[in-house]
Short mmCIF file of C-alpha atoms in Angstrom, two decimals:
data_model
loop_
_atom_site.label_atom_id
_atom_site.label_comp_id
_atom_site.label_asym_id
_atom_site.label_seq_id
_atom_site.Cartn_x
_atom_site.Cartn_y
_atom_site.Cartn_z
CA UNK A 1 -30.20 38.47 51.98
CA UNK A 2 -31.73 37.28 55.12
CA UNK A 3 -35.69 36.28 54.90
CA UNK A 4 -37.92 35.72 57.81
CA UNK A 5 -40.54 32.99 58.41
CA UNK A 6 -43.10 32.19 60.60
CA UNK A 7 -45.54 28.92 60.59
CA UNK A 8 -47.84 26.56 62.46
CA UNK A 9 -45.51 23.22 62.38
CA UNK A 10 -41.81 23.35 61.70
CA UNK A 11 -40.38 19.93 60.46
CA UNK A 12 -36.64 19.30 60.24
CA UNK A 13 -35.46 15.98 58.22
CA UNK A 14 -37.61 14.79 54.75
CA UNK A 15 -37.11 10.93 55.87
CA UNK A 16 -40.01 8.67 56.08
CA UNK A 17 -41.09 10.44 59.91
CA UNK A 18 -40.55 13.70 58.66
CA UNK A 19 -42.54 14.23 55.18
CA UNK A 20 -45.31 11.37 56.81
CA UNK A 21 -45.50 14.17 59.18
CA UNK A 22 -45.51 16.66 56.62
CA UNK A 23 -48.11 15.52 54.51
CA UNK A 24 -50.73 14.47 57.47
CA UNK A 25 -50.42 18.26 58.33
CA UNK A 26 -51.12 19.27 55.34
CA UNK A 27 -53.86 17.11 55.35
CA UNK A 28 -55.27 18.57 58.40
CA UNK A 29 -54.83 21.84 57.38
CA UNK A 30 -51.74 23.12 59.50
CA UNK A 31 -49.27 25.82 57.92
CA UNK A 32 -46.16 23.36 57.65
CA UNK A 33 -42.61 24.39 56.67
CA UNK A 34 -40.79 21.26 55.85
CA UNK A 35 -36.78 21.80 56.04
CA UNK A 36 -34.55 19.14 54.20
CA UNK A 37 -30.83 19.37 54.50
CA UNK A 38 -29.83 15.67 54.55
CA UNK A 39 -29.97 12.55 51.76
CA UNK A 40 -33.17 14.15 49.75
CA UNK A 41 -37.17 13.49 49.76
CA UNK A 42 -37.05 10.21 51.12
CA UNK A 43 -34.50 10.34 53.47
CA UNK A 44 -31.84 7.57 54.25
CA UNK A 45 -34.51 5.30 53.46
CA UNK A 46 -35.60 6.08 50.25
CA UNK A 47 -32.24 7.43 48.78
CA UNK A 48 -29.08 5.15 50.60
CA UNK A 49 -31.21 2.52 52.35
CA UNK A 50 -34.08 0.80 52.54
CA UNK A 51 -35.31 1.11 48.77
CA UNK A 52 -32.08 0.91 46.91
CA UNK A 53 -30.81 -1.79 48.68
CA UNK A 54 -33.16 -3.89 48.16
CA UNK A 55 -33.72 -2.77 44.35
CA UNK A 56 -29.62 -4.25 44.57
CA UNK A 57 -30.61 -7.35 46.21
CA UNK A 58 -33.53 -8.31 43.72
CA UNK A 59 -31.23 -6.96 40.91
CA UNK A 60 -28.24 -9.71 42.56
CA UNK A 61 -31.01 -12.42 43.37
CA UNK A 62 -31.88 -12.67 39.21
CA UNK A 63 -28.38 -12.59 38.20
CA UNK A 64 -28.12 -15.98 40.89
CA UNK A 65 -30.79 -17.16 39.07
CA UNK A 66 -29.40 -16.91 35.47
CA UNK A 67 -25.91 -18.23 37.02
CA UNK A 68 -27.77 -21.43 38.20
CA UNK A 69 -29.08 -21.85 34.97
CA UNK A 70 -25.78 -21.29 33.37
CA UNK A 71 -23.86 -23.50 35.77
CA UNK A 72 -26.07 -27.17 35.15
CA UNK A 73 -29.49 -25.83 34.84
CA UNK A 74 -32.06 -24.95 37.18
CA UNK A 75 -36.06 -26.43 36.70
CA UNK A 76 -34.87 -27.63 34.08
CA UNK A 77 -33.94 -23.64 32.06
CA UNK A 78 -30.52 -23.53 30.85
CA UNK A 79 -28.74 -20.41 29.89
CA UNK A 80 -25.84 -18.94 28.79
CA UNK A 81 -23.36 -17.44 31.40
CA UNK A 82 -24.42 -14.33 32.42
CA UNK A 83 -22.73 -10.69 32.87
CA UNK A 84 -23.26 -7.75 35.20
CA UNK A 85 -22.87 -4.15 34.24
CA UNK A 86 -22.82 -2.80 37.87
CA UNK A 87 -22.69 0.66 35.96
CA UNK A 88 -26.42 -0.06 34.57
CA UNK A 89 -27.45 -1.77 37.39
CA UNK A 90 -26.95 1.05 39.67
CA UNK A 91 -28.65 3.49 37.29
CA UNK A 92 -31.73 1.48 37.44
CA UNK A 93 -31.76 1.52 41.08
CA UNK A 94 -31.21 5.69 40.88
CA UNK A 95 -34.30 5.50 37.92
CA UNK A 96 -36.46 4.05 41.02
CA UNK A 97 -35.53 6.45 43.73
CA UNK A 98 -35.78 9.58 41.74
CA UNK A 99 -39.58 7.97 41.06
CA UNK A 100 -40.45 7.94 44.78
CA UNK A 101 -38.11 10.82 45.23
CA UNK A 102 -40.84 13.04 42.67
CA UNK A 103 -43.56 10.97 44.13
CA UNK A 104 -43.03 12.40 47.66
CA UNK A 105 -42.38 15.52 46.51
CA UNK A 106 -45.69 15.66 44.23
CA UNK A 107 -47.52 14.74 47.55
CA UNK A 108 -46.00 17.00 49.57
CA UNK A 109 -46.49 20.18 47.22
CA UNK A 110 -50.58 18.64 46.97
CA UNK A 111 -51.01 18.90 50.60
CA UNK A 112 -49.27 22.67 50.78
CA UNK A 113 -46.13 21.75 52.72
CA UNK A 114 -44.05 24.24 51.80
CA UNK A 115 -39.82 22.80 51.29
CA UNK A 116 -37.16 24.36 51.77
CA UNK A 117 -33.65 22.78 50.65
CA UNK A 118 -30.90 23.91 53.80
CA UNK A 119 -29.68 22.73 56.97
CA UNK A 120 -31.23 23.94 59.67
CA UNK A 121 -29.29 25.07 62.99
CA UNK A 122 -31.22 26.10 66.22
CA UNK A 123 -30.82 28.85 68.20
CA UNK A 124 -33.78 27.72 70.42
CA UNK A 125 -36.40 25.48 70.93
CA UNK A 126 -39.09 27.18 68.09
CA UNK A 127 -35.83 28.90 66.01
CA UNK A 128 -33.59 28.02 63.28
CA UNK A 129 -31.47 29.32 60.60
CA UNK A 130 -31.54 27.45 57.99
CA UNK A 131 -28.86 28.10 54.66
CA UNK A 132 -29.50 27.61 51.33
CA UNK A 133 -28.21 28.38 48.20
CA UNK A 134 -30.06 31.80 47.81
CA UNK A 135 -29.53 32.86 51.63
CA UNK A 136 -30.28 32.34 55.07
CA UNK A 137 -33.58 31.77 56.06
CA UNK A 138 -34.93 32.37 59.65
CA UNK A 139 -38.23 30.07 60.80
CA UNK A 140 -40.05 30.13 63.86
CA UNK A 141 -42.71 28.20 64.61
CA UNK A 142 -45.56 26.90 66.97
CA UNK A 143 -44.23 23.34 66.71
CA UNK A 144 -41.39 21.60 65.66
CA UNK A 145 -40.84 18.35 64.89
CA UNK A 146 -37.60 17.02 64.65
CA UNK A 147 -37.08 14.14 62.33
CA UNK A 148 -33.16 14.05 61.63
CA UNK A 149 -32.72 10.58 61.41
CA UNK A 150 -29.90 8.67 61.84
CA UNK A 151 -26.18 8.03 60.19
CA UNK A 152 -24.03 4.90 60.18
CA UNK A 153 -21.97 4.51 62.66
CA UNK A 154 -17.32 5.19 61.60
CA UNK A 155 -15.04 3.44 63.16
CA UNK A 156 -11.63 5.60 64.19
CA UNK A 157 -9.61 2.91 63.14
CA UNK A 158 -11.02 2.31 59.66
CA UNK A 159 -12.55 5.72 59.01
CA UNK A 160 -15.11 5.78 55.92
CA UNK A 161 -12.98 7.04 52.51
CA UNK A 162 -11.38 5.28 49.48
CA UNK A 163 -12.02 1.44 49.72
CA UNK A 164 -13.86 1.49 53.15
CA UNK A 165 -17.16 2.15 52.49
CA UNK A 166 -20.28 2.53 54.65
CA UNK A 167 -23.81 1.25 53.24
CA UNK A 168 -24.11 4.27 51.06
CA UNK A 169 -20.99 3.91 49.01
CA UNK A 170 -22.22 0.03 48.41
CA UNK A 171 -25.08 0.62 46.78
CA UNK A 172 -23.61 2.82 44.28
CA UNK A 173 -20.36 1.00 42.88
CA UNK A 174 -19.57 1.09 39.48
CA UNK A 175 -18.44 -2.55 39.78
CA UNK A 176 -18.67 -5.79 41.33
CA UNK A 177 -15.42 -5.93 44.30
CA UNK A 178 -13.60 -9.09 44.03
CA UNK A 179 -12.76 -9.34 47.42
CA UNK A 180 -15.66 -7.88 50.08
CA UNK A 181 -15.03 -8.04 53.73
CA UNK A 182 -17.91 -6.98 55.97
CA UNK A 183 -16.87 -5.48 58.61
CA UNK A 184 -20.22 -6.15 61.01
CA UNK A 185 -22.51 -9.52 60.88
CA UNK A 186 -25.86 -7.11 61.32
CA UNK A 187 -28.48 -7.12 59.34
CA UNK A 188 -27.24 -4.52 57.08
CA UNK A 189 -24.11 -6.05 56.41
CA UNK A 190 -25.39 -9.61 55.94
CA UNK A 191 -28.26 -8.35 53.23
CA UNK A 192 -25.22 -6.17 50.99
CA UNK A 193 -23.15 -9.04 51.47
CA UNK A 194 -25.12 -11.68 50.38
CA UNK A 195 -26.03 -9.69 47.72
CA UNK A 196 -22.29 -9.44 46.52
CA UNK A 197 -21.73 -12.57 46.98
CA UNK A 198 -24.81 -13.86 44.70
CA UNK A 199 -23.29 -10.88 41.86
CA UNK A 200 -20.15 -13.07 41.93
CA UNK A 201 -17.64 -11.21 44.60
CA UNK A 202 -16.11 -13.12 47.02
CA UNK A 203 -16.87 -12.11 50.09
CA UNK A 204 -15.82 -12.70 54.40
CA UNK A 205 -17.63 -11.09 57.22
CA UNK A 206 -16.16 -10.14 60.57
CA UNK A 207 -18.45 -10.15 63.70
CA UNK A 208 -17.31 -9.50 67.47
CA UNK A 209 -20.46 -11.56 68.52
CA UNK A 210 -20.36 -15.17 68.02
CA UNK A 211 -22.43 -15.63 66.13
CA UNK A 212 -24.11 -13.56 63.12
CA UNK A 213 -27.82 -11.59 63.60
CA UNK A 214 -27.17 -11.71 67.57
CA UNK A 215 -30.39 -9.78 68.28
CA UNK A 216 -32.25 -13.39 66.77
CA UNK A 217 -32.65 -16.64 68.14
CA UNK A 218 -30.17 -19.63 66.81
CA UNK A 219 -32.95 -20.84 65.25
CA UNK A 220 -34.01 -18.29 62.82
CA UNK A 221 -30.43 -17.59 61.67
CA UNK A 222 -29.13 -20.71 61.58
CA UNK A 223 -31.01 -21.09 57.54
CA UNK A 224 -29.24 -17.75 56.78
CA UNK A 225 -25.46 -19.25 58.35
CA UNK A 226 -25.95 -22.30 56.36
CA UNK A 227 -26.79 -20.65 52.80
CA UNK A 228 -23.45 -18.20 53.89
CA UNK A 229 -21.88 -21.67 54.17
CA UNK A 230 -22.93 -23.36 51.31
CA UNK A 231 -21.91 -20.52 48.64
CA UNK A 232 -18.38 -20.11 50.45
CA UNK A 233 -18.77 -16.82 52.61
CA UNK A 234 -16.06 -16.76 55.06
CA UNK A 235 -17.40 -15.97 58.35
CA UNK A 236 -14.82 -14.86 61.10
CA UNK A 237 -17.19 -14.63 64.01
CA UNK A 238 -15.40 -13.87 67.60
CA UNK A 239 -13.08 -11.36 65.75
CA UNK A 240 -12.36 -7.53 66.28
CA UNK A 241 -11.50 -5.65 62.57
CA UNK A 242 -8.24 -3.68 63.22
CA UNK A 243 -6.42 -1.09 60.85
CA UNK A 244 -6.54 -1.07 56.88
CA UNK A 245 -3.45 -1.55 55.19
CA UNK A 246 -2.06 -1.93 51.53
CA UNK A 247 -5.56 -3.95 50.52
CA UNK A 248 -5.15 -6.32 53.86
CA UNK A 249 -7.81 -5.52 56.91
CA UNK A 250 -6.13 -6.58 59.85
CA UNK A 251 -8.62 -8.75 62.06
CA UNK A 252 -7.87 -10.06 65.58
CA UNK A 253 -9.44 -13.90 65.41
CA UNK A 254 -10.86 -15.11 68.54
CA UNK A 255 -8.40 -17.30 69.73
CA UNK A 256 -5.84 -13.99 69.41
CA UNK A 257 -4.51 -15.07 66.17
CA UNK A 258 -3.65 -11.64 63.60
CA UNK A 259 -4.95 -12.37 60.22
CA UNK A 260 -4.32 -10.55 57.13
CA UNK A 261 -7.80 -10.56 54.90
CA UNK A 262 -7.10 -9.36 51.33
CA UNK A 263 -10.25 -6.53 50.11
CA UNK A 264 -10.96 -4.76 47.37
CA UNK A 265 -13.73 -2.96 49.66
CA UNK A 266 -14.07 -2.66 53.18
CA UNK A 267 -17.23 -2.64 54.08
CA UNK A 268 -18.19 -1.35 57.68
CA UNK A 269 -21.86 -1.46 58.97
CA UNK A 270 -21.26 -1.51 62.75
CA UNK A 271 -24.44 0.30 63.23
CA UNK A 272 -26.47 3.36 63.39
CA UNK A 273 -26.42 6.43 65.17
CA UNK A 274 -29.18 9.44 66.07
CA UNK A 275 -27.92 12.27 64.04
CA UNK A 276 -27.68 14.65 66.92
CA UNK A 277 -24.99 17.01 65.66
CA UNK A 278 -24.51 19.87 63.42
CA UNK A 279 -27.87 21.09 63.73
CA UNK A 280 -28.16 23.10 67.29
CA UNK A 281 -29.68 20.25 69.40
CA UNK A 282 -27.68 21.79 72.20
CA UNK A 283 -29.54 24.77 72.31
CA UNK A 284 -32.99 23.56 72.38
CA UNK A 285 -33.57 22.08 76.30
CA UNK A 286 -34.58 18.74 75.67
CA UNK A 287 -33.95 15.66 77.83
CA UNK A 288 -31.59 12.97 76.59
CA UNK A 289 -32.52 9.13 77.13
CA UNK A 290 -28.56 8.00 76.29
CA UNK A 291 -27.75 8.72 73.08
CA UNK A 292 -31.76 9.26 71.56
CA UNK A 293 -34.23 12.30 72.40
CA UNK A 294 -36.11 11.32 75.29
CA UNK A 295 -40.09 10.76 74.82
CA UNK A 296 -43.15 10.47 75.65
CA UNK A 297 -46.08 8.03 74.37
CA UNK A 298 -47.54 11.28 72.38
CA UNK A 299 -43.49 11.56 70.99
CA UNK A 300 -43.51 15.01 72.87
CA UNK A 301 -39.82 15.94 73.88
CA UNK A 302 -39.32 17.47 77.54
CA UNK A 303 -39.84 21.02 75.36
CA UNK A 304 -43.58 22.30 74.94
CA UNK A 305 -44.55 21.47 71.62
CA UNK A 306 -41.52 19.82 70.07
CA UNK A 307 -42.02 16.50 69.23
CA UNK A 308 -39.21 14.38 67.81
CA UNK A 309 -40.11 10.63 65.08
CA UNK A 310 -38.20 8.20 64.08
CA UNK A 311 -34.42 7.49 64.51
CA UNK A 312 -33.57 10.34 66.93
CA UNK A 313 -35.89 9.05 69.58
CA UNK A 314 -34.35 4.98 70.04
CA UNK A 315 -34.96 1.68 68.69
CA UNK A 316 -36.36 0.08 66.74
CA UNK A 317 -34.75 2.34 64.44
CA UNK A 318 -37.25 1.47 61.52
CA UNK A 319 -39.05 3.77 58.70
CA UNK A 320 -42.40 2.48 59.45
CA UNK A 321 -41.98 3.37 63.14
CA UNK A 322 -41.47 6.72 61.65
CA UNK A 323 -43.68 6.98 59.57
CA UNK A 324 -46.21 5.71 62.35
CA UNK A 325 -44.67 8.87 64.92
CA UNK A 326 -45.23 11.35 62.48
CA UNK A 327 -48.79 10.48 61.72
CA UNK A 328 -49.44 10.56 65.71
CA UNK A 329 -47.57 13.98 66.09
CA UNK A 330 -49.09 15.69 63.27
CA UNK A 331 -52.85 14.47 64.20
CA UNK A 332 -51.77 15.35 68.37
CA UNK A 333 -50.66 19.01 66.64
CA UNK A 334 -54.41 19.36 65.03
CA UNK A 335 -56.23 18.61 68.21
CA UNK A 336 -56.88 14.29 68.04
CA UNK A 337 -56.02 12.62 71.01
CA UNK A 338 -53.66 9.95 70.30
CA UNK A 339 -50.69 7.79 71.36
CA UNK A 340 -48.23 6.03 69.99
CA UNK A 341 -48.69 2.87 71.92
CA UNK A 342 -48.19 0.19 69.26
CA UNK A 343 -48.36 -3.61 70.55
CA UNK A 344 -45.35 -4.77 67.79
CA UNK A 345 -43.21 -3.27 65.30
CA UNK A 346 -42.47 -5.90 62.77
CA UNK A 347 -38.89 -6.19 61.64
CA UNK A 348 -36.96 -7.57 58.73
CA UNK A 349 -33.55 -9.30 57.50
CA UNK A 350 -33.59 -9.02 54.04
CA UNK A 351 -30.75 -11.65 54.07
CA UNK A 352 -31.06 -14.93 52.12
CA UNK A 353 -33.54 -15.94 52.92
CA UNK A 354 -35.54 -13.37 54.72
CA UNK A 355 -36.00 -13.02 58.49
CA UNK A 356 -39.30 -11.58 60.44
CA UNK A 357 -39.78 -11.08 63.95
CA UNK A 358 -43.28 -9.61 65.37
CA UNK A 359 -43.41 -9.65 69.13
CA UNK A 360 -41.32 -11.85 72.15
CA UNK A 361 -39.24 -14.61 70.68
CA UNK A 362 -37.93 -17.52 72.51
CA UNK A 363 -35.21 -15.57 74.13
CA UNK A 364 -38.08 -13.21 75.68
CA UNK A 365 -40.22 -16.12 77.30
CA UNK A 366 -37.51 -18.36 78.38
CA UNK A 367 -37.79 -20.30 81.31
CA UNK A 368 -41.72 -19.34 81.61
CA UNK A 369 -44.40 -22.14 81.69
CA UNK A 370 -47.46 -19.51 80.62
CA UNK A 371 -46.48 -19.69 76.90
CA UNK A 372 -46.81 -22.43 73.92
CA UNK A 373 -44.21 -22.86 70.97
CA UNK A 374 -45.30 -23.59 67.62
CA UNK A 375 -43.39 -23.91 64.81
CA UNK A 376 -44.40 -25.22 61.45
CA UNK A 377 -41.69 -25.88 58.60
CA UNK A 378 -41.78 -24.53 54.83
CA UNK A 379 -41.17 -28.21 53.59
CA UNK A 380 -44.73 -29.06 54.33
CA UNK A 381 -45.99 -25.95 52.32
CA UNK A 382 -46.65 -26.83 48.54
CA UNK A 383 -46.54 -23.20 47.50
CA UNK A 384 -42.95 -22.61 48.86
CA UNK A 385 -41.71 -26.30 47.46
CA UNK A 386 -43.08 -24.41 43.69
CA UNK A 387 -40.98 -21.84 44.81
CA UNK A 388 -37.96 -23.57 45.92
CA UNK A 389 -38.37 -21.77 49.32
CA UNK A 390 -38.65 -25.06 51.09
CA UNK A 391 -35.38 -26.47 51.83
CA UNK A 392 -33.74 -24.16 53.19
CA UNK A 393 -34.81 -24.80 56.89
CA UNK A 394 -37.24 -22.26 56.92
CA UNK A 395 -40.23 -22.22 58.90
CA UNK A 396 -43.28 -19.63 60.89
CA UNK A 397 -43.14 -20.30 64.52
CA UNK A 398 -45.75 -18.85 66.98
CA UNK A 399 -45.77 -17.74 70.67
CA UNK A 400 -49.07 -17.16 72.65
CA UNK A 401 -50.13 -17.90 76.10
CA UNK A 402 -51.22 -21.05 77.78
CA UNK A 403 -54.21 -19.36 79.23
CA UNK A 404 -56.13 -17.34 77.03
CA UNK A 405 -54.36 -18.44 73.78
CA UNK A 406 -53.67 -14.71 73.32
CA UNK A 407 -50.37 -14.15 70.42
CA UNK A 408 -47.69 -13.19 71.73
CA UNK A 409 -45.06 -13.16 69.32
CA UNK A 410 -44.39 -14.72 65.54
CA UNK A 411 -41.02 -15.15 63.64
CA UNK A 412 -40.23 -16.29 60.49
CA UNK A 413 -37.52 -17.19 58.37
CA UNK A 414 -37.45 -18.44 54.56
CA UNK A 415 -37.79 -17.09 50.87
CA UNK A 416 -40.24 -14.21 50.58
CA UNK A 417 -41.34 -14.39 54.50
CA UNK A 418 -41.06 -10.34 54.40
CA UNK A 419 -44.79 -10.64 52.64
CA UNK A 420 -46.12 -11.96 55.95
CA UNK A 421 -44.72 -9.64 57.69
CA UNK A 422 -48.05 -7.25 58.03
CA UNK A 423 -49.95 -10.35 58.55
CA UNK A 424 -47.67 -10.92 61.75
CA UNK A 425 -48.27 -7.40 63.04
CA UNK A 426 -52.22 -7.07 62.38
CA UNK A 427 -53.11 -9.75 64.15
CA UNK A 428 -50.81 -9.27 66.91
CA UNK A 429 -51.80 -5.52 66.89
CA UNK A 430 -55.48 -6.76 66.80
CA UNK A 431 -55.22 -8.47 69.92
CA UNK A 432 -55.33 -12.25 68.02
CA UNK A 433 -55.96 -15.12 70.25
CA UNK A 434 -54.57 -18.68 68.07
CA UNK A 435 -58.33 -19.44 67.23
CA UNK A 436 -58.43 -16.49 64.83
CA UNK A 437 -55.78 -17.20 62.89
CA UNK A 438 -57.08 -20.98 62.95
CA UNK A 439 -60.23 -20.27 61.84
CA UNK A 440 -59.55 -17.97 58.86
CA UNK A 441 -59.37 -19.51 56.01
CA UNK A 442 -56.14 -19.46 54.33
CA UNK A 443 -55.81 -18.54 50.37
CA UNK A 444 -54.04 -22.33 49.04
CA UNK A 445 -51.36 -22.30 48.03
CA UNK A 446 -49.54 -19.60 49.54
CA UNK A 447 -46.75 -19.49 52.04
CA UNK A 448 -49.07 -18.01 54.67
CA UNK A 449 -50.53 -21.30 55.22
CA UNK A 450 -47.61 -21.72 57.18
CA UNK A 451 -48.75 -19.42 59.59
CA UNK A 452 -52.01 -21.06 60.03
CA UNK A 453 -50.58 -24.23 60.64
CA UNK A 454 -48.48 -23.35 62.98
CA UNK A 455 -51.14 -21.63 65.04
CA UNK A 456 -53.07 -24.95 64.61
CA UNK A 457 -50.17 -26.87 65.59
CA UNK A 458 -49.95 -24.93 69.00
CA UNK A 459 -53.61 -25.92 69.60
CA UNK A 460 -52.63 -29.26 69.31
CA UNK A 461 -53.99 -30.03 65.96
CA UNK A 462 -51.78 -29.07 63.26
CA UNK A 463 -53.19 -31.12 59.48
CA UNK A 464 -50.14 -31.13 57.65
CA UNK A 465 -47.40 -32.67 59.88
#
C-alpha cells in the first residue's frame, strides 16, 4: 500500500546536521518529516564514529594504564596483569550509543518531528519515495534538506569484506587482532590504531604521504610519531598498500621494495566520501562543486528551497559543522536572517596524545612578516606534569597579527588538549585580540594556562619560561 505525504520541511539523513535540523524546526514550529535510511538516530557519528570510537579509545587508554601498573608500576600503583574481553567491551560501547540513540529520538518526538525509517529516492527536487517495511511512502515538501552524510572511502584493490575492515567493522570486533595494519596514516586510522596498539595488538601503518597527519604541521605531529615510536608501531610512510593475500598485504615501500606485512585485520581508512548515490541526487538539479553539493553562505543548493548540511556539502567534514548548518537552515526556513559564516571550525586528532587546530597554522602564514608565533610547552604547566601530560612534547602555540594583535589561529597538541578545544574557537570566533586572553584570569592549575601563556609569551612577556 502506497501512502501520500505532504509537509513544511523534508529532511533526508538522521546524522548530527540532519536531526539538529530536525529538532530546531520543531522548535520553531515547522511541520518536519524527518527520513532516516542510513546508520540510525545519530548518524555515522553517533553509531560507527565519532562516539564509539572514542568510548574504544578511553576503554584502550585504561587498559594502558592497568598494563603500566602491571609491567613495573606506575605513580607508584602496582597491579596484576590485566585482560580484555573485547566481547564486553564492545557491548558497553553499544550500551552508550543506544543512550544517545533514545536520547535523540526522545528529543525529536518532543519537538513533533515526525520519523520515518526508509531510504528515500527522488524523483525531483521537493519528491521522494521513500520504502519501508510497511510500504512505500510518497513525501513532498516545501523544503528539503538534504543531510546524507558521508561513507568511507573502498579501495578496488582491497575491497571492504572478511579481514579488511573499514572504521565501522573496528569498532565492533569481538577480539583484540594480533597483527593490525592501517592502511591510511589519517586521523582516523592513527586514533583506532593507537587504540589497538595500547589493547595489546601489534600494529603497522601504511601512508603514501611522508609523513603521518599530512594536513598538520611537523610540529604538532611529531609528539604523536614519537609515542608511535616508542610503543613499537611500525610506520611504512612513502608506501602504496597493494592486494590482500593469504594474511600478507602487499605494500610497495618507497624506495620500490615489495614487502609482505602479515595481518590479522586490514584496516583501510583512506578517507571519506559525500554519499551522493542511491538516493536520486541525479534527478534533483543541483550544482556540483567536485565531488560535494555546491553552496551558498545560507547552505541553499542552486534549487529553490533545498538546502543541503554537513558532509554532502565539503570539508571540513565535521559533526559540529553540521550540526551548526542545520541550525542556520532550519532558522533561514522560519523566516531569521542568517548565515553560516563561521570564523573557525575547530578540529581534532584523537590520537595519543590529542591534536587541535583552530584557525591558520604555520603552513598558512609562511613566509609573511604581519604575524607573531607563540608557543608555550606543557612541561612548564604543573597541572599537566600531575597528569603526566607533560613530557610528551606537547605544547599550545598561538598565531595573531603584528598589528592589531588580532588571533589568528591556535593549535595544540598533548594529553586531554581536545578540552580546549572550544576555548580555541570562542575566542577566535569572538574576534580575540592576545590582550584578552592575557588578561583573563586563568583557573590554576589547569592545562589552559598553557594557552594564556602562550598568548603572553607572544606579547613578549610570557611568566613561566
Amino acid at each position: 500500500m502506497t501512502q501520500t505525504l505532504s509537509t513544511k520541511v523534508l529532511i533526508i539523513g538522521a546524522g548530527t546536521g540532519g536531526y539538529v535540523a530536525g529538532i530546531r524546526c520543531g522548535q520553531l514550529g515547522l511541520d518536519t518529516i524527518l527520513v532516516d535510511g542510513g546508520d540510525g538516530l545519530g548518524g555515522t557519528c553517533l553509531n560507527v564514529g565519532c562516539i564509539p570510537s572514542k568510548a574504544i579509545i578511553h576503554a584502550a587508554s585504561k587498559f594502558e594504564t592497568v598494563a603500566k601498573a602491571a609491567d613495573g608500576g606506575t605513580l607508584g600503583i602496582t597491579a596484576s596483569k590485566p585482560a580484555i574481553d573485547l566481547k564486553a567491551t564492545v557491548a558497553w560501547k553499544d550500551g552508550i550509543v543506544r543512550k544517545l540513540n533514545g536520547g535523540v529520538a526522545a528529543l525529536l518526538k518532543k519537538a513533533k518531528v515526525k520519523v520515518i525509517n526508509g531510504w528515500a529516492e527522488f524523483s525531483d527536487a521537493k519528491t521522494c519515495t521513500v520504502k519501508t517495511d510497511d510500504g512505500d511512502i510518497i513525501i513532498s515538501a516545501e523544503h528539503v534538506i538534504l543531510a546524507t552524510g558521508s561513507e568511507p572511502v573502498e579501495l578496488p584493490f582491497l575491497p571492504f569484506g572478511g579481514d579488511v575492515i573499514s572504521s565501522t567493522e573496528a569498532l565492533a570486533l569481538d577480539a583484540v587482532p594480533g597483527k593490525l595494519v592501517v592502511v591510511g596514516g589519517g586521523y582516523i586510522g592513527l586514533e583506532l590504531g593507537i587504540a589497538y596498539r595500547k589493547l595489546g595488538a601489534e600494529v603497522a601503518i601504511v601512508e603514501m604521504a611522508d609523513r603521518l597527519l599530512p594536513l598538520y604541521d611537523k610540529a604538532l605531529t611529531d609528539p604523536v610519531a614519537k609515542w608511535l615510536e616508542k610503543h613499537g608501531v611500525e610506520l611504512h610512510l612513502g608506501a602504496k598498500a597493494r592486494s590482500f593475500e593469504k594474511g600478507q598485504l602487499n605494500v610497495t615501500a618507497k624506495d620500490g621494495a615489495a614487502l609482505k606485512l602479515k595481518a590479522d585485520k586490514v584496516l583501510v581508512t583512506v578517507g571519506r566520501r559525500p554519499r551522493t548515490r542511491g538516493w536520486g541526487l541525479e534527478n534533483m538539479g543541483v550544482a556540483m562543486a567536485g565531488a560535494f553539493v555546491k553552496i551558498d553562505d545560507r547552505c541553499a543548493t542552486s534549487m529553490r528551497n533545498v538546502w543541503a548540511v554537513g558532509d554532502l556539502t565539503g570539508e571540513p567534514m565535521l559533526a559540529h559543522k553540521g550540526s551548526a548548518q542545520g541550525e542556520v537552515v532550519a532558522e533561514i526556513i522560519a523566516g531569521h536572517d542568517k548565515r553560516f559564516d563561521p570564523v573557525t571550525i575547530a578540529a581534532v586528532c584523537f590520537t595519543e596524545p590529542e591534536i587541535v587546530s583552530a584557525g591558520l597554522g604555520p603552513q598558512d602564514v609562511e613566509g609573511r612578516d604581519d604575524v607573531i608565533t607563540a608557543m608555550f610547552p606543557f612541561m612548564a604547566i604543573g597541572r599537566a606534569l600531575a597528569l603526566e601530560a607533560g613530557d610528551d612534547g606537547g605544547f599550545v602555540r598561538v598565531l595573531a597579527s603584528k598589528t592589531d594583535h588580532r588571533i589568528l589561529g591556535i593549535q595544540a597538541v598533548g594529553q586531554h588538549v581536545s578540552e580546549l578545544s572550544n576555548s580555541f574557537a570562542q575566542m577566535m570566533e569572538m574576534g580575540a585580540v592576545l590582550e584578552d586572553v592575557a588578561g583573563t584570569i586563568h583557573v590554576h592549575p589547569t592545562m589552559g594556562e598553557a594557552f594564556h601563556e602562550a598568548s603572553l609569551r607572544a606579547l613578549g612577556h610570557a611568566i613561566h619560561i
